[in-house]
Coordinates of C-alpha atoms in Angstrom, one line a residue:
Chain A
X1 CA -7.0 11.1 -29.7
X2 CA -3.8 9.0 -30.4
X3 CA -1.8 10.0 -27.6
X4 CA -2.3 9.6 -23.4
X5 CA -3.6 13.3 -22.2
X6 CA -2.1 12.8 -19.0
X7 CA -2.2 17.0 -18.1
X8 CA -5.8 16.1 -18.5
X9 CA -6.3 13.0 -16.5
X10 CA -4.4 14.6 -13.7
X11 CA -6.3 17.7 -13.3
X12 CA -9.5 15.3 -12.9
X13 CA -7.9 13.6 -10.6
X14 CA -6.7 16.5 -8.7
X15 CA -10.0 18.1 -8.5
X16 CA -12.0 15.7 -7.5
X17 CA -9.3 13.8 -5.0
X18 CA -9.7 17.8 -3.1
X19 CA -13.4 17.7 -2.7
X20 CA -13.2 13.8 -1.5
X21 CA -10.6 15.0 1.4
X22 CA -13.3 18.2 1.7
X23 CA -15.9 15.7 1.5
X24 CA -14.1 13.5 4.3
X25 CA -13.4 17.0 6.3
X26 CA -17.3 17.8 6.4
X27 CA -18.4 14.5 7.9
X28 CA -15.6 14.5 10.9
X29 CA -16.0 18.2 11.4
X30 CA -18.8 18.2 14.1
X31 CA -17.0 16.1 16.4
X32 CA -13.6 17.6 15.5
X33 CA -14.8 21.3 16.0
X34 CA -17.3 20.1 18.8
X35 CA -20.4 21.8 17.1
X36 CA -23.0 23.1 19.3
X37 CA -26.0 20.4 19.5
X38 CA -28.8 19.8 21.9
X39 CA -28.2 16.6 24.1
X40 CA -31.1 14.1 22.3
X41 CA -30.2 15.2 18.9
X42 CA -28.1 16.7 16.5
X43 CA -28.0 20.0 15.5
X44 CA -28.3 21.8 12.5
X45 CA -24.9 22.7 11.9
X46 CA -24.0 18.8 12.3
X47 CA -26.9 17.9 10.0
X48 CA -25.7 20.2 7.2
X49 CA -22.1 19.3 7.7
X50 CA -22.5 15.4 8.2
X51 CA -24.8 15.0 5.3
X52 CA -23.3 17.5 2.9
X53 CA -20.0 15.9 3.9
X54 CA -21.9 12.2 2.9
X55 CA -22.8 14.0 -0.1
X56 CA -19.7 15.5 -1.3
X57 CA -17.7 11.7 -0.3
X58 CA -20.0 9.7 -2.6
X59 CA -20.3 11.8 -5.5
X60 CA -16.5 12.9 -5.6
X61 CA -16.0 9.0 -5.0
X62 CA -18.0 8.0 -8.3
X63 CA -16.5 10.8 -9.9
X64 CA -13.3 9.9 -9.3
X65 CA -14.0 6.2 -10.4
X66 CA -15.7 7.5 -13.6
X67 CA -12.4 9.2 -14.4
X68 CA -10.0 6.2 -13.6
X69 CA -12.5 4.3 -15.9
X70 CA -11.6 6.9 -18.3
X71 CA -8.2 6.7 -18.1
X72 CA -8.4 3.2 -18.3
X73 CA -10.0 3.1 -21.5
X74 CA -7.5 5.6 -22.9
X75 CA -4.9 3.0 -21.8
X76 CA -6.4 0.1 -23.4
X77 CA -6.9 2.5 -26.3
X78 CA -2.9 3.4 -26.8
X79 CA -2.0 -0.4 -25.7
X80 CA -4.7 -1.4 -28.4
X81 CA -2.7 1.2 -30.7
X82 CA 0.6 0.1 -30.1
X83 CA -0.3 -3.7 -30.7
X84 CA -1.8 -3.0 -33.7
X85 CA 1.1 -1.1 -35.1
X86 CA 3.4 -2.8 -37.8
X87 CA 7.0 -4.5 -36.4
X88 CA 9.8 -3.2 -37.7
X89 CA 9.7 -5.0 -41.2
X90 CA 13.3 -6.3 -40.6
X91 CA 13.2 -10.3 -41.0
X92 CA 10.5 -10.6 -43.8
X93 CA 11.7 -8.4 -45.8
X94 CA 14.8 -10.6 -45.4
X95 CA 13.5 -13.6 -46.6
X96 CA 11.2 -12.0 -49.0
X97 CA 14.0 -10.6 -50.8
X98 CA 15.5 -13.8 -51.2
X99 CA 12.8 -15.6 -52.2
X100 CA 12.1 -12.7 -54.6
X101 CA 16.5 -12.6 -55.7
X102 CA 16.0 -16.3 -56.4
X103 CA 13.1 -15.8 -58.5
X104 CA 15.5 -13.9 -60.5
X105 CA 18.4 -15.7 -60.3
X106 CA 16.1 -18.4 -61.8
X107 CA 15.3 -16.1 -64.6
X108 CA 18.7 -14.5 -65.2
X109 CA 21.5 -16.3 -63.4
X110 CA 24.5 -13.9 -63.7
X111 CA 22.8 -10.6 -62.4
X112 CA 20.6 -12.7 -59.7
X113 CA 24.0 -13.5 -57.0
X114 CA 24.3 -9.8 -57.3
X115 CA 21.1 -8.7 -56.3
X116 CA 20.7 -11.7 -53.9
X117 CA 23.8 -10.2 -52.4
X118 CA 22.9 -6.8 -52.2
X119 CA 19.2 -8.0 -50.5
X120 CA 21.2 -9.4 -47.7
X121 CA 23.5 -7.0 -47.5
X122 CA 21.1 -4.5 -46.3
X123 CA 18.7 -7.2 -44.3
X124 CA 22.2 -7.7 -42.6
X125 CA 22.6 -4.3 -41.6
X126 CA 19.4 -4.1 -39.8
X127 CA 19.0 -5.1 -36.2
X128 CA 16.8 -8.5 -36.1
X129 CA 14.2 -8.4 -33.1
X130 CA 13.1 -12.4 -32.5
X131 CA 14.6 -15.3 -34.1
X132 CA 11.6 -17.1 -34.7
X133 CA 10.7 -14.0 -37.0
X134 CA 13.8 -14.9 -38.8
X135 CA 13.1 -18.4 -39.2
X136 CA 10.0 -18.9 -40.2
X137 CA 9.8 -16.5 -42.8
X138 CA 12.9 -18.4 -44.0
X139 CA 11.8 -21.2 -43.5
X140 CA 8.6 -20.9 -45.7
X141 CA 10.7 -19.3 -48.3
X142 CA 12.6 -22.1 -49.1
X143 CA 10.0 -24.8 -48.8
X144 CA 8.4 -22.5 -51.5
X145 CA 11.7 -22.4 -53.6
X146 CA 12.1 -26.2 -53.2
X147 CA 8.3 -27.2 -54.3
X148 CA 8.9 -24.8 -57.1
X149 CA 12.2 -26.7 -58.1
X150 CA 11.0 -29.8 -58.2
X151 CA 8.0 -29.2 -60.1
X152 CA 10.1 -26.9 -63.0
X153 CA 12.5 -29.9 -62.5
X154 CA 9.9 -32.6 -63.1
X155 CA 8.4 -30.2 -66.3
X156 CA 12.1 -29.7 -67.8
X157 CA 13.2 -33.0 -67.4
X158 CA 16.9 -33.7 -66.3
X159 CA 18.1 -30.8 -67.9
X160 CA 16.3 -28.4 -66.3
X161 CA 17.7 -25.0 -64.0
X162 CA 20.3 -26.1 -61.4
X163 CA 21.8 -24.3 -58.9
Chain B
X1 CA -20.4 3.3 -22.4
X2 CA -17.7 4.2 -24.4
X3 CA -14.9 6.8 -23.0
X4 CA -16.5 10.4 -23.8
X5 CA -19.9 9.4 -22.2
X6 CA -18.1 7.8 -18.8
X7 CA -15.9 11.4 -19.2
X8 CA -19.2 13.4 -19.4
X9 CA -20.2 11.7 -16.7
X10 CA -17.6 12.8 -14.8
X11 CA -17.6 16.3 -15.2
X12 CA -21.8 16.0 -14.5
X13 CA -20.0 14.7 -11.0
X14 CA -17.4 17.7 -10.6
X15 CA -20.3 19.9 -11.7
X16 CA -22.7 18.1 -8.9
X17 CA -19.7 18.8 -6.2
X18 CA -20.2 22.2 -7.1
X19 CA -22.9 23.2 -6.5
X20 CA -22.6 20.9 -3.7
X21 CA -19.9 23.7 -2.8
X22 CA -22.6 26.4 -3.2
X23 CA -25.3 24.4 -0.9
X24 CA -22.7 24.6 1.7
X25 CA -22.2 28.4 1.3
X26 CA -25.9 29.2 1.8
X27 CA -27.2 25.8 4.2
X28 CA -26.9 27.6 7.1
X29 CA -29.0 30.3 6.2
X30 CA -31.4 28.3 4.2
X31 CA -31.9 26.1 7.1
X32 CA -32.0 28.0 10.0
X33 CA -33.0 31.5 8.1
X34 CA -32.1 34.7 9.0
X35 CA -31.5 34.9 12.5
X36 CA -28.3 32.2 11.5
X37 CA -26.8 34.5 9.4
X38 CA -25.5 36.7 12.8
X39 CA -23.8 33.6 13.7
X40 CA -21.8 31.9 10.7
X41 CA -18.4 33.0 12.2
X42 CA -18.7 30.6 15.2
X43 CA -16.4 27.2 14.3
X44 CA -19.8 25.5 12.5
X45 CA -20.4 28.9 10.2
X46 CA -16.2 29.1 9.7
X47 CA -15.7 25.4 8.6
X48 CA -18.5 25.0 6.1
X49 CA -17.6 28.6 4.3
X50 CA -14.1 27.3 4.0
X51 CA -15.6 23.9 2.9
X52 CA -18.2 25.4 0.6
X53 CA -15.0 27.9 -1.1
X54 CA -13.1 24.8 -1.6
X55 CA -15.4 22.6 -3.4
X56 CA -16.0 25.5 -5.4
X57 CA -12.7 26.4 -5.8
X58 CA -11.9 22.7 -7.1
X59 CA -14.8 21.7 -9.4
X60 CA -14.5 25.6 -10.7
X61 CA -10.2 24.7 -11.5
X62 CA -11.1 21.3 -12.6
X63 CA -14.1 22.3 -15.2
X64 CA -11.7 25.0 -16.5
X65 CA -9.0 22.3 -17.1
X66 CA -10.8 19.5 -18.5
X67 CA -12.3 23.0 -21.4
X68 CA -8.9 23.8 -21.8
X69 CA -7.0 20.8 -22.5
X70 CA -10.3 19.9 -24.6
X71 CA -9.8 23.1 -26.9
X72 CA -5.9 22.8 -26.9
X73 CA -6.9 18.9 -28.3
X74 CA -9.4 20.5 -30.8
X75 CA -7.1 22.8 -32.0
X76 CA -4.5 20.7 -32.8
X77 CA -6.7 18.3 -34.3
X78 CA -7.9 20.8 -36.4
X79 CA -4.5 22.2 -37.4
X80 CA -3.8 18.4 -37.9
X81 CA -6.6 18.3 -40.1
X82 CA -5.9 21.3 -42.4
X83 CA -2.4 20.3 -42.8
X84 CA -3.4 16.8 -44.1
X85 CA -5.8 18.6 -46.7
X86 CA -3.3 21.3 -47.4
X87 CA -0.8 17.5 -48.4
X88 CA -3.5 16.1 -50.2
X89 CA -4.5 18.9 -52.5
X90 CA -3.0 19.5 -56.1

C-alpha cells in the first residue's frame, strides 16, 4: 500500500469513536435515567448497564488506540516513502554534465564548447531547489578536473592540453 | 507488531464491541430470566436496546468498511499487477 487510505482510517475511527460515546452512555445511564435499585445495592439493570458500559469504554478505547497506531504506521510508512524518493535530478546533472562536456572538450576541443553549452543550457532552464546542491556537486567537479589537469599536465610536459 | 497485525487487532476489538452490542440486547433477560422480559420497555429495558442496536449498528458499519475498502485495495492491486505483466510481456 503506497498511498494514505484515509476513507479507511476514518471509518475505524468513526465506528469505534460511536461505541466509546455508547460505551460512556451505558455507565452514566443508571443515574441519568434513575434506574430502579434496592436501597443497599444496585440493581440489575445498573449492573448490566455500568459494567457493560465499562466494558464497551475499554475495549472501544484500545480499539481505537490500535487503529491510531495503525495510522501512525501508515504515516511513517508514506513519510519513509517520500524521503526515500529521488530529488529532482536538477543540480547534479548540472555539474555532471560539465564534468562529463570537459571530458570531451579535452578530447575534441572544437565540438566540446558546444556541447558544454548546450549541457548548461538546459541545466539552466530547470528550477534549482538548494544551493548547497549546486555547489558541491560543482565543487567536486572541478577539484576532479583540476587533479586530472595537473597530472595529464605533469605526464605531457609543458606542452600538454591547455584551456 | 507490524501494521496488519495491530489492524487485525483492531477489528478483533470492533468485533468484541459487537457482540458486546448483542450481550446488551439479551442481558436483561439472561440475567433476570423470563419474568424480565415483560418489563424491557421501562427506561432501564429502553436504554440498553437502543445501546445494544447501536453498538451493533457501528461495529456491523465499521466491519463492512474496513472489507470494503480492503477488496477495493485488492482489486486495484491486482489490476495494478496484471497491467505491469501485461508491460512486461513480449
Amino acid at each position: 500500500m503506497g498511498a494514505l487510505r484515509l476513507g479507511r482510517h476514518l471509518s475505524a475511527f468513526a465506528a469505534t469513536g460511536l461505541a466509546l460515546l455508547t460505551g460512556v452512555w451505558l455507565l452514566v445511564s443508571p443515574w441519568v435515567l434513575d434506574y430502579p435499585r434496592p436501597a443497599s445495592a444496585w440493581g440489575a439493570p445498573t449492573l448490566i448497564a455500568f459494567w457493560t458500559g465499562a466494558g464497551v469504554v475499554a475495549v472501544s478505547a484500545v480499539t481505537l488506540l490500535l487503529y491510531a497506531a495503525t495510522l501512525a504506521a501508515a504515516l511513517r510508512r508514506l513519510a519513509g516513502a517520500a524521503a526515500a524518493r529521488p530529488a529532482p535530478a536538477v543540480v547534479g546533472s548540472r555539474a555532471a554534465r560539465r564534468h562529463r562536456a570537459r571530458s570531451a572538450a579535452a578530447a575534441a576541443p572544437p565540438r566540446g564548447v558546444a556541447a558544454e553549452d548546450r549541457a548548461d543550457s538546459e541545466a539552466a532552464a530547470r528550477p534549482v531547489a538548494n544551493v548547497d546542491e549546486v555547489l558541491v556537486p560543482l565543487a567536486t567537479a572541478l577539484l576532479a578536473d583540476l587533479v586530472r589537469r595537473r597530472s595529464a599536465a605533469g605526464g605531457q610536459g609543458p606542452s600538454g592540453e591547455g584551456r | 507488531m507490524n501494521g496488519v497485525r495491530i489492524w487485525s487487532a483492531g477489528m478483533l476489538g470492533t468485533v468484541v464491541l459487537g457482540l458486546g452490542g448483542v450481550w446488551l440486547l439479551l442481558a436483561r433477560v439472561l440475567v433476570e430470566g423470563a419474568p424480565a422480559a415483560g418489563r424491557l420497555w421501562d427506561a432501564a429495558g429502553r436504554s440498553d436496546l437502543v445501546a445494544g442496536v447501536v453498538l451493533v449498528l457501528a461495529a456491523a458499519a465499521g466491519i463492512f468498511a474496513q472489507v470494503a475498502f480492503g477488496l477495493r485495495d485488492a482489486v486495484a492491486a491486482a489490476q495494478r499487477a496484471q497491467r505491469a505483466a501485461g508491460r512486461l510481456r513480449p
